[in-house]
Amino acid sequence: MSDIPLGWQIVDIWEICGRIVDGSHNPPKASEVGKPMLSARNIADFKINFDNYRLISNIDFELEHARTRVSIGDVLLTIVGTIGRTAVVPQKIQEFALQRSVAVLKPLGVDSRYVAYALSSPEIQQWLQDNAKGTAQKGVYLKTLGSLPIKVAPQNEQTRIVAKLEELLSDLDAGVAELKAAQKKLGQYRQSLLKAAVEGALTAQWRANNPPSETGAQLLARILTERRARWEAKQRAKFAEQGKAPPRDWRGKYSEPVAPDTTTTETSIPETWQWTGLEQLSDGSQHGLKAGPFGSALKKEFYAPDGYKIYGQEQVIRGDAYYGDYFINEEKYKELISCSIKPGDLLISLVGTTGKILILPEDAKPGIINPRLLKISLSPTNVNPQYIKIILESPYARHFYKLNAHGGTMDVLNLGILKALAIPIPPMEEQCEIVRQLSEQMDAVFVQELAIAHSLRQSTAQRQNLLRAAFAGELVPQDPRDEPASALLARIRAKRAAQAGAKKPRGRKVKEGA
């Protein structure tokens, strides 16, 4: 601890607490009725929240309450996992029990709010982090917590510090609330832009000024015609290579791509657009729409130090095709050639964080997708990949995923679900205009989001500076007429001694635990 102002004292925190105890180490079973059992997640921003908790029976509550006896004015401190959040138990709050991740401190003769703010100061926060133990989840043991050094100001100065902090932090909190509200509105605006892009509202004025030379329906017809022509050319080349004449019915073996059902689609699109699907928009190659291989076909034992890259969700979620260093050799690549990628392909995440899209750049390293991805090779020259990415990441598509994704603990997409997604396709010129306008507006939103994030970081730093100044004796003026903290501590010690003499202690006041 650093030097302290005149009239202050530094003591171990147990000296100013009648009791320090943590919550239940063996939480009782949840109950349909009863009283709340809270944990560290319910302590935040100097408040106790009841957003997410479970009930325990009234009988179990009485047993837990007998141990902690949480009461008005107690200071709660999170000591496991997310360490160092504080709150003071206010008046008119419902009864609750606690799990082990929260400690209960019962101050004696020291303002509870002063103690809570002191525990939140940068100096003590660092002490808590330095003294936390554990591997998977760190925690501060109660015996360790009892030895935490805390600066005790004269009682009158405590009152002034608390009043000034509450005034300044209240103003700061109001500013933070405004910033977060603006942040939320920007997020909503992002979604509204994507919705407008999907429904044609974004380019309504542009469309009025630029009548299309080819409608979406005509574009789709051309895509399908060119797709069939590519298939026929490939078949002729195959027969020529074999030195055979094509059989009379060879054209009848062509499989037309299936359009998705749009009868239940509620979204409206402009008259010059056309509903289609990913199967129709793909390039028509045998593996133009392809999910990654089964897990057994791509085990870690097949990985190589270099060679053909394995693309997975880590690249898609990051939006970075160059990230990662998992490879397979040429032999394994040839075995899994149906899952190979090429520049311009769209990769879609299928598990957990579903529906994220990555467009592979021109210099993408040759490789394959893993089982958690699906690739789409789009019709060349007729479909803008950036436009399809917009559609697949839009609220319209996400709503579709939510309705159709499978899985118990997390969402899972598959090829069948994505084939069933109806895609609105505008003329090619409008696809490019949507991409241009949306990119321009999203860039403007991003700049505003960066500014808000910077302001929020400044607010966090300002909060820490206020707490640092408060417990360095720099936030409020000192009064030489104040009774020094040593006199206050002497009264607390006398009171503790009197209580100890009045009745035999039934156990240690500071219990070892985590």
mmCIF file with all atom_site columns, N, CA, C and O in Angstrom, residues 149-181:
data_model
loop_
_atom_site.group_PDB
_atom_site.id
_atom_site.type_symbol
_atom_site.label_atom_id
_atom_site.label_alt_id
_atom_site.label_comp_id
_atom_site.label_asym_id
_atom_site.label_entity_id
_atom_site.label_seq_id
_atom_site.pdbx_PDB_ins_code
_atom_site.Cartn_x
_atom_site.Cartn_y
_atom_site.Cartn_z
_atom_site.occupancy
_atom_site.B_iso_or_equiv
_atom_site.pdbx_formal_charge
_atom_site.auth_seq_id
_atom_site.auth_comp_id
_atom_site.auth_asym_id
_atom_site.auth_atom_id
_atom_site.pdbx_PDB_model_num
ATOM 1   N N  . PRO A 1 149 ? -5.148  -5.245 3.272   1.00 0.00 ? 149 PRO A N  1
ATOM 2   C CA . PRO A 1 149 ? -4.912  -3.936 3.905   1.00 0.00 ? 149 PRO A CA 1
ATOM 3   C C  . PRO A 1 149 ? -5.841  -2.874 3.320   1.00 0.00 ? 149 PRO A C  1
ATOM 4   O O  . PRO A 1 149 ? -5.922  -2.709 2.110   1.00 0.00 ? 149 PRO A O  1
ATOM 5   N N  . ILE A 1 150 ? -6.543  -2.171 4.192   1.00 0.00 ? 150 ILE A N  1
ATOM 6   C CA . ILE A 1 150 ? -7.475  -1.143 3.751   1.00 0.00 ? 150 ILE A CA 1
ATOM 7   C C  . ILE A 1 150 ? -7.156  0.172  4.449   1.00 0.00 ? 150 ILE A C  1
ATOM 8   O O  . ILE A 1 150 ? -6.803  0.193  5.635   1.00 0.00 ? 150 ILE A O  1
ATOM 9   N N  . LYS A 1 151 ? -7.258  1.261  3.699   1.00 0.00 ? 151 LYS A N  1
ATOM 10  C CA . LYS A 1 151 ? -7.009  2.585  4.267   1.00 0.00 ? 151 LYS A CA 1
ATOM 11  C C  . LYS A 1 151 ? -8.286  3.087  4.937   1.00 0.00 ? 151 LYS A C  1
ATOM 12  O O  . LYS A 1 151 ? -9.343  3.134  4.300   1.00 0.00 ? 151 LYS A O  1
ATOM 13  N N  . VAL A 1 152 ? -8.175  3.454  6.196   1.00 0.00 ? 152 VAL A N  1
ATOM 14  C CA . VAL A 1 152 ? -9.328  3.959  6.948   1.00 0.00 ? 152 VAL A CA 1
ATOM 15  C C  . VAL A 1 152 ? -9.145  5.457  7.176   1.00 0.00 ? 152 VAL A C  1
ATOM 16  O O  . VAL A 1 152 ? -8.188  5.891  7.835   1.00 0.00 ? 152 VAL A O  1
ATOM 17  N N  . ALA A 1 153 ? -10.047 6.241  6.625   1.00 0.00 ? 153 ALA A N  1
ATOM 18  C CA . ALA A 1 153 ? -10.024 7.694  6.812   1.00 0.00 ? 153 ALA A CA 1
ATOM 19  C C  . ALA A 1 153 ? -10.774 8.070  8.083   1.00 0.00 ? 153 ALA A C  1
ATOM 20  O O  . ALA A 1 153 ? -11.563 7.274  8.613   1.00 0.00 ? 153 ALA A O  1
ATOM 21  N N  . PRO A 1 154 ? -10.554 9.274  8.603   1.00 0.00 ? 154 PRO A N  1
ATOM 22  C CA . PRO A 1 154 ? -11.378 9.747  9.712   1.00 0.00 ? 154 PRO A CA 1
ATOM 23  C C  . PRO A 1 154 ? -12.858 9.644  9.347   1.00 0.00 ? 154 PRO A C  1
ATOM 24  O O  . PRO A 1 154 ? -13.228 9.778  8.179   1.00 0.00 ? 154 PRO A O  1
ATOM 25  N N  . GLN A 1 155 ? -13.704 9.414  10.341  1.00 0.00 ? 155 GLN A N  1
ATOM 26  C CA . GLN A 1 155 ? -15.111 9.128  10.062  1.00 0.00 ? 155 GLN A CA 1
ATOM 27  C C  . GLN A 1 155 ? -15.794 10.245 9.287   1.00 0.00 ? 155 GLN A C  1
ATOM 28  O O  . GLN A 1 155 ? -16.553 9.995  8.339   1.00 0.00 ? 155 GLN A O  1
ATOM 29  N N  . ASN A 1 156 ? -15.550 11.490 9.661   1.00 0.00 ? 156 ASN A N  1
ATOM 30  C CA . ASN A 1 156 ? -16.169 12.607 8.943   1.00 0.00 ? 156 ASN A CA 1
ATOM 31  C C  . ASN A 1 156 ? -15.678 12.670 7.492   1.00 0.00 ? 156 ASN A C  1
ATOM 32  O O  . ASN A 1 156 ? -16.438 12.999 6.579   1.00 0.00 ? 156 ASN A O  1
ATOM 33  N N  . GLU A 1 157 ? -14.403 12.365 7.299   1.00 0.00 ? 157 GLU A N  1
ATOM 34  C CA . GLU A 1 157 ? -13.866 12.384 5.933   1.00 0.00 ? 157 GLU A CA 1
ATOM 35  C C  . GLU A 1 157 ? -14.443 11.230 5.104   1.00 0.00 ? 157 GLU A C  1
ATOM 36  O O  . GLU A 1 157 ? -14.671 11.381 3.898   1.00 0.00 ? 157 GLU A O  1
ATOM 37  N N  . GLN A 1 158 ? -14.706 10.093 5.745   1.00 0.00 ? 158 GLN A N  1
ATOM 38  C CA . GLN A 1 158 ? -15.379 8.999  5.050   1.00 0.00 ? 158 GLN A CA 1
ATOM 39  C C  . GLN A 1 158 ? -16.707 9.483  4.465   1.00 0.00 ? 158 GLN A C  1
ATOM 40  O O  . GLN A 1 158 ? -17.037 9.197  3.315   1.00 0.00 ? 158 GLN A O  1
ATOM 41  N N  . THR A 1 159 ? -17.451 10.222 5.281   1.00 0.00 ? 159 THR A N  1
ATOM 42  C CA . THR A 1 159 ? -18.755 10.730 4.838   1.00 0.00 ? 159 THR A CA 1
ATOM 43  C C  . THR A 1 159 ? -18.600 11.653 3.640   1.00 0.00 ? 159 THR A C  1
ATOM 44  O O  . THR A 1 159 ? -19.366 11.574 2.667   1.00 0.00 ? 159 THR A O  1
ATOM 45  N N  . ARG A 1 160 ? -17.590 12.529 3.689   1.00 0.00 ? 160 ARG A N  1
ATOM 46  C CA . ARG A 1 160 ? -17.371 13.456 2.577   1.00 0.00 ? 160 ARG A CA 1
ATOM 47  C C  . ARG A 1 160 ? -16.936 12.705 1.313   1.00 0.00 ? 160 ARG A C  1
ATOM 48  O O  . ARG A 1 160 ? -17.364 13.033 0.203   1.00 0.00 ? 160 ARG A O  1
ATOM 49  N N  . ILE A 1 161 ? -16.069 11.709 1.482   1.00 0.00 ? 161 ILE A N  1
ATOM 50  C CA . ILE A 1 161 ? -15.597 10.920 0.339   1.00 0.00 ? 161 ILE A CA 1
ATOM 51  C C  . ILE A 1 161 ? -16.760 10.197 -0.331  1.00 0.00 ? 161 ILE A C  1
ATOM 52  O O  . ILE A 1 161 ? -16.910 10.223 -1.559  1.00 0.00 ? 161 ILE A O  1
ATOM 53  N N  . VAL A 1 162 ? -17.595 9.546  0.482   1.00 0.00 ? 162 VAL A N  1
ATOM 54  C CA . VAL A 1 162 ? -18.732 8.804  -0.072  1.00 0.00 ? 162 VAL A CA 1
ATOM 55  C C  . VAL A 1 162 ? -19.676 9.745  -0.809  1.00 0.00 ? 162 VAL A C  1
ATOM 56  O O  . VAL A 1 162 ? -20.131 9.453  -1.929  1.00 0.00 ? 162 VAL A O  1
ATOM 57  N N  . ALA A 1 163 ? -19.982 10.896 -0.199  1.00 0.00 ? 163 ALA A N  1
ATOM 58  C CA . ALA A 1 163 ? -20.908 11.847 -0.831  1.00 0.00 ? 163 ALA A CA 1
ATOM 59  C C  . ALA A 1 163 ? -20.357 12.341 -2.165  1.00 0.00 ? 163 ALA A C  1
ATOM 60  O O  . ALA A 1 163 ? -21.093 12.437 -3.162  1.00 0.00 ? 163 ALA A O  1
ATOM 61  N N  . LYS A 1 164 ? -19.051 12.670 -2.204  1.00 0.00 ? 164 LYS A N  1
ATOM 62  C CA . LYS A 1 164 ? -18.452 13.181 -3.436  1.00 0.00 ? 164 LYS A CA 1
ATOM 63  C C  . LYS A 1 164 ? -18.393 12.094 -4.503  1.00 0.00 ? 164 LYS A C  1
ATOM 64  O O  . LYS A 1 164 ? -18.679 12.346 -5.688  1.00 0.00 ? 164 LYS A O  1
ATOM 65  N N  . LEU A 1 165 ? -18.014 10.873 -4.091  1.00 0.00 ? 165 LEU A N  1
ATOM 66  C CA . LEU A 1 165 ? -17.961 9.778  -5.055  1.00 0.00 ? 165 LEU A CA 1
ATOM 67  C C  . LEU A 1 165 ? -19.338 9.506  -5.653  1.00 0.00 ? 165 LEU A C  1
ATOM 68  O O  . LEU A 1 165 ? -19.471 9.312  -6.863  1.00 0.00 ? 165 LEU A O  1
ATOM 69  N N  . GLU A 1 166 ? -20.362 9.505  -4.807  1.00 0.00 ? 166 GLU A N  1
ATOM 70  C CA . GLU A 1 166 ? -21.704 9.206  -5.316  1.00 0.00 ? 166 GLU A CA 1
ATOM 71  C C  . GLU A 1 166 ? -22.189 10.295 -6.260  1.00 0.00 ? 166 GLU A C  1
ATOM 72  O O  . GLU A 1 166 ? -22.876 10.018 -7.239  1.00 0.00 ? 166 GLU A O  1
ATOM 73  N N  . GLU A 1 167 ? -21.787 11.533 -5.993  1.00 0.00 ? 167 GLU A N  1
ATOM 74  C CA . GLU A 1 167 ? -22.154 12.634 -6.893  1.00 0.00 ? 167 GLU A CA 1
ATOM 75  C C  . GLU A 1 167 ? -21.461 12.463 -8.247  1.00 0.00 ? 167 GLU A C  1
ATOM 76  O O  . GLU A 1 167 ? -22.109 12.513 -9.307  1.00 0.00 ? 167 GLU A O  1
ATOM 77  N N  . LEU A 1 168 ? -20.144 12.246 -8.205  1.00 0.00 ? 168 LEU A N  1
ATOM 78  C CA . LEU A 1 168 ? -19.376 12.170 -9.449  1.00 0.00 ? 168 LEU A CA 1
ATOM 79  C C  . LEU A 1 168 ? -19.664 10.881 -10.223 1.00 0.00 ? 168 LEU A C  1
ATOM 80  O O  . LEU A 1 168 ? -19.786 10.896 -11.449 1.00 0.00 ? 168 LEU A O  1
ATOM 81  N N  . LEU A 1 169 ? -19.776 9.769  -9.496  1.00 0.00 ? 169 LEU A N  1
ATOM 82  C CA . LEU A 1 169 ? -20.044 8.504  -10.174 1.00 0.00 ? 169 LEU A CA 1
ATOM 83  C C  . LEU A 1 169 ? -21.450 8.467  -10.750 1.00 0.00 ? 169 LEU A C  1
ATOM 84  O O  . LEU A 1 169 ? -21.689 7.833  -11.784 1.00 0.00 ? 169 LEU A O  1
ATOM 85  N N  . SER A 1 170 ? -22.378 9.161  -10.095 1.00 0.00 ? 170 SER A N  1
ATOM 86  C CA . SER A 1 170 ? -23.737 9.245  -10.625 1.00 0.00 ? 170 SER A CA 1
ATOM 87  C C  . SER A 1 170 ? -23.736 9.965  -11.979 1.00 0.00 ? 170 SER A C  1
ATOM 88  O O  . SER A 1 170 ? -24.386 9.531  -12.940 1.00 0.00 ? 170 SER A O  1
ATOM 89  N N  . ASP A 1 171 ? -22.986 11.078 -12.045 1.00 0.00 ? 171 ASP A N  1
ATOM 90  C CA . ASP A 1 171 ? -22.866 11.805 -13.322 1.00 0.00 ? 171 ASP A CA 1
ATOM 91  C C  . ASP A 1 171 ? -22.185 10.933 -14.376 1.00 0.00 ? 171 ASP A C  1
ATOM 92  O O  . ASP A 1 171 ? -22.595 10.911 -15.550 1.00 0.00 ? 171 ASP A O  1
ATOM 93  N N  . LEU A 1 172 ? -21.154 10.229 -13.939 1.00 0.00 ? 172 LEU A N  1
ATOM 94  C CA . LEU A 1 172 ? -20.426 9.368  -14.871 1.00 0.00 ? 172 LEU A CA 1
ATOM 95  C C  . LEU A 1 172 ? -21.321 8.234  -15.371 1.00 0.00 ? 172 LEU A C  1
ATOM 96  O O  . LEU A 1 172 ? -21.335 7.915  -16.562 1.00 0.00 ? 172 LEU A O  1
ATOM 97  N N  . ASP A 1 173 ? -22.092 7.642  -14.465 1.00 0.00 ? 173 ASP A N  1
ATOM 98  C CA . ASP A 1 173 ? -23.000 6.554  -14.844 1.00 0.00 ? 173 ASP A CA 1
ATOM 99  C C  . ASP A 1 173 ? -24.050 7.039  -15.836 1.00 0.00 ? 173 ASP A C  1
ATOM 100 O O  . ASP A 1 173 ? -24.434 6.309  -16.759 1.00 0.00 ? 173 ASP A O  1
ATOM 101 N N  . ALA A 1 174 ? -24.529 8.268  -15.622 1.00 0.00 ? 174 ALA A N  1
ATOM 102 C CA . ALA A 1 174 ? -25.531 8.825  -16.548 1.00 0.00 ? 174 ALA A CA 1
ATOM 103 C C  . ALA A 1 174 ? -24.932 8.966  -17.949 1.00 0.00 ? 174 ALA A C  1
ATOM 104 O O  . ALA A 1 174 ? -25.587 8.666  -18.953 1.00 0.00 ? 174 ALA A O  1
ATOM 105 N N  . GLY A 1 175 ? -23.679 9.416  -18.003 1.00 0.00 ? 175 GLY A N  1
ATOM 106 C CA . GLY A 1 175 ? -23.008 9.541  -19.297 1.00 0.00 ? 175 GLY A CA 1
ATOM 107 C C  . GLY A 1 175 ? -22.797 8.191  -19.956 1.00 0.00 ? 175 GLY A C  1
ATOM 108 O O  . GLY A 1 175 ? -22.981 8.044  -21.170 1.00 0.00 ? 175 GLY A O  1
ATOM 109 N N  . VAL A 1 176 ? -22.406 7.199  -19.153 1.00 0.00 ? 176 VAL A N  1
ATOM 110 C CA . VAL A 1 176 ? -22.208 5.847  -19.682 1.00 0.00 ? 176 VAL A CA 1
ATOM 111 C C  . VAL A 1 176 ? -23.524 5.281  -20.204 1.00 0.00 ? 176 VAL A C  1
ATOM 112 O O  . VAL A 1 176 ? -23.570 4.636  -21.257 1.00 0.00 ? 176 VAL A O  1
ATOM 113 N N  . ALA A 1 177 ? -24.608 5.528  -19.470 1.00 0.00 ? 177 ALA A N  1
ATOM 114 C CA . ALA A 1 177 ? -25.927 5.041  -19.905 1.00 0.00 ? 177 ALA A CA 1
ATOM 115 C C  . ALA A 1 177 ? -26.303 5.651  -21.257 1.00 0.00 ? 177 ALA A C  1
ATOM 116 O O  . ALA A 1 177 ? -26.849 4.960  -22.130 1.00 0.00 ? 177 ALA A O  1
ATOM 117 N N  . GLU A 1 178 ? -26.007 6.930  -21.435 1.00 0.00 ? 178 GLU A N  1
ATOM 118 C CA . GLU A 1 178 ? -26.296 7.579  -22.719 1.00 0.00 ? 178 GLU A CA 1
ATOM 119 C C  . GLU A 1 178 ? -25.456 6.971  -23.845 1.00 0.00 ? 178 GLU A C  1
ATOM 120 O O  . GLU A 1 178 ? -25.950 6.739  -24.959 1.00 0.00 ? 178 GLU A O  1
ATOM 121 N N  . LEU A 1 179 ? -24.192 6.703  -23.540 1.00 0.00 ? 179 LEU A N  1
ATOM 122 C CA . LEU A 1 179 ? -23.312 6.100  -24.551 1.00 0.00 ? 179 LEU A CA 1
ATOM 123 C C  . LEU A 1 179 ? -23.802 4.701  -24.934 1.00 0.00 ? 179 LEU A C  1
ATOM 124 O O  . LEU A 1 179 ? -23.827 4.342  -26.114 1.00 0.00 ? 179 LEU A O  1
ATOM 125 N N  . LYS A 1 180 ? -24.201 3.918  -23.934 1.00 0.00 ? 180 LYS A N  1
ATOM 126 C CA . LYS A 1 180 ? -24.675 2.558  -24.226 1.00 0.00 ? 180 LYS A CA 1
ATOM 127 C C  . LYS A 1 180 ? -26.001 2.588  -24.980 1.00 0.00 ? 180 LYS A C  1
ATOM 128 O O  . LYS A 1 180 ? -26.254 1.715  -25.818 1.00 0.00 ? 180 LYS A O  1
ATOM 129 N N  . ALA A 1 181 ? -26.836 3.589  -24.667 1.00 0.00 ? 181 ALA A N  1
ATOM 130 C CA . ALA A 1 181 ? -28.090 3.729  -25.413 1.00 0.00 ? 181 ALA A CA 1
ATOM 131 C C  . ALA A 1 181 ? -27.799 4.054  -26.881 1.00 0.00 ? 181 ALA A C  1
ATOM 132 O O  . ALA A 1 181 ? -28.437 3.507  -27.793 1.00 0.00 ? 181 ALA A O  1
#
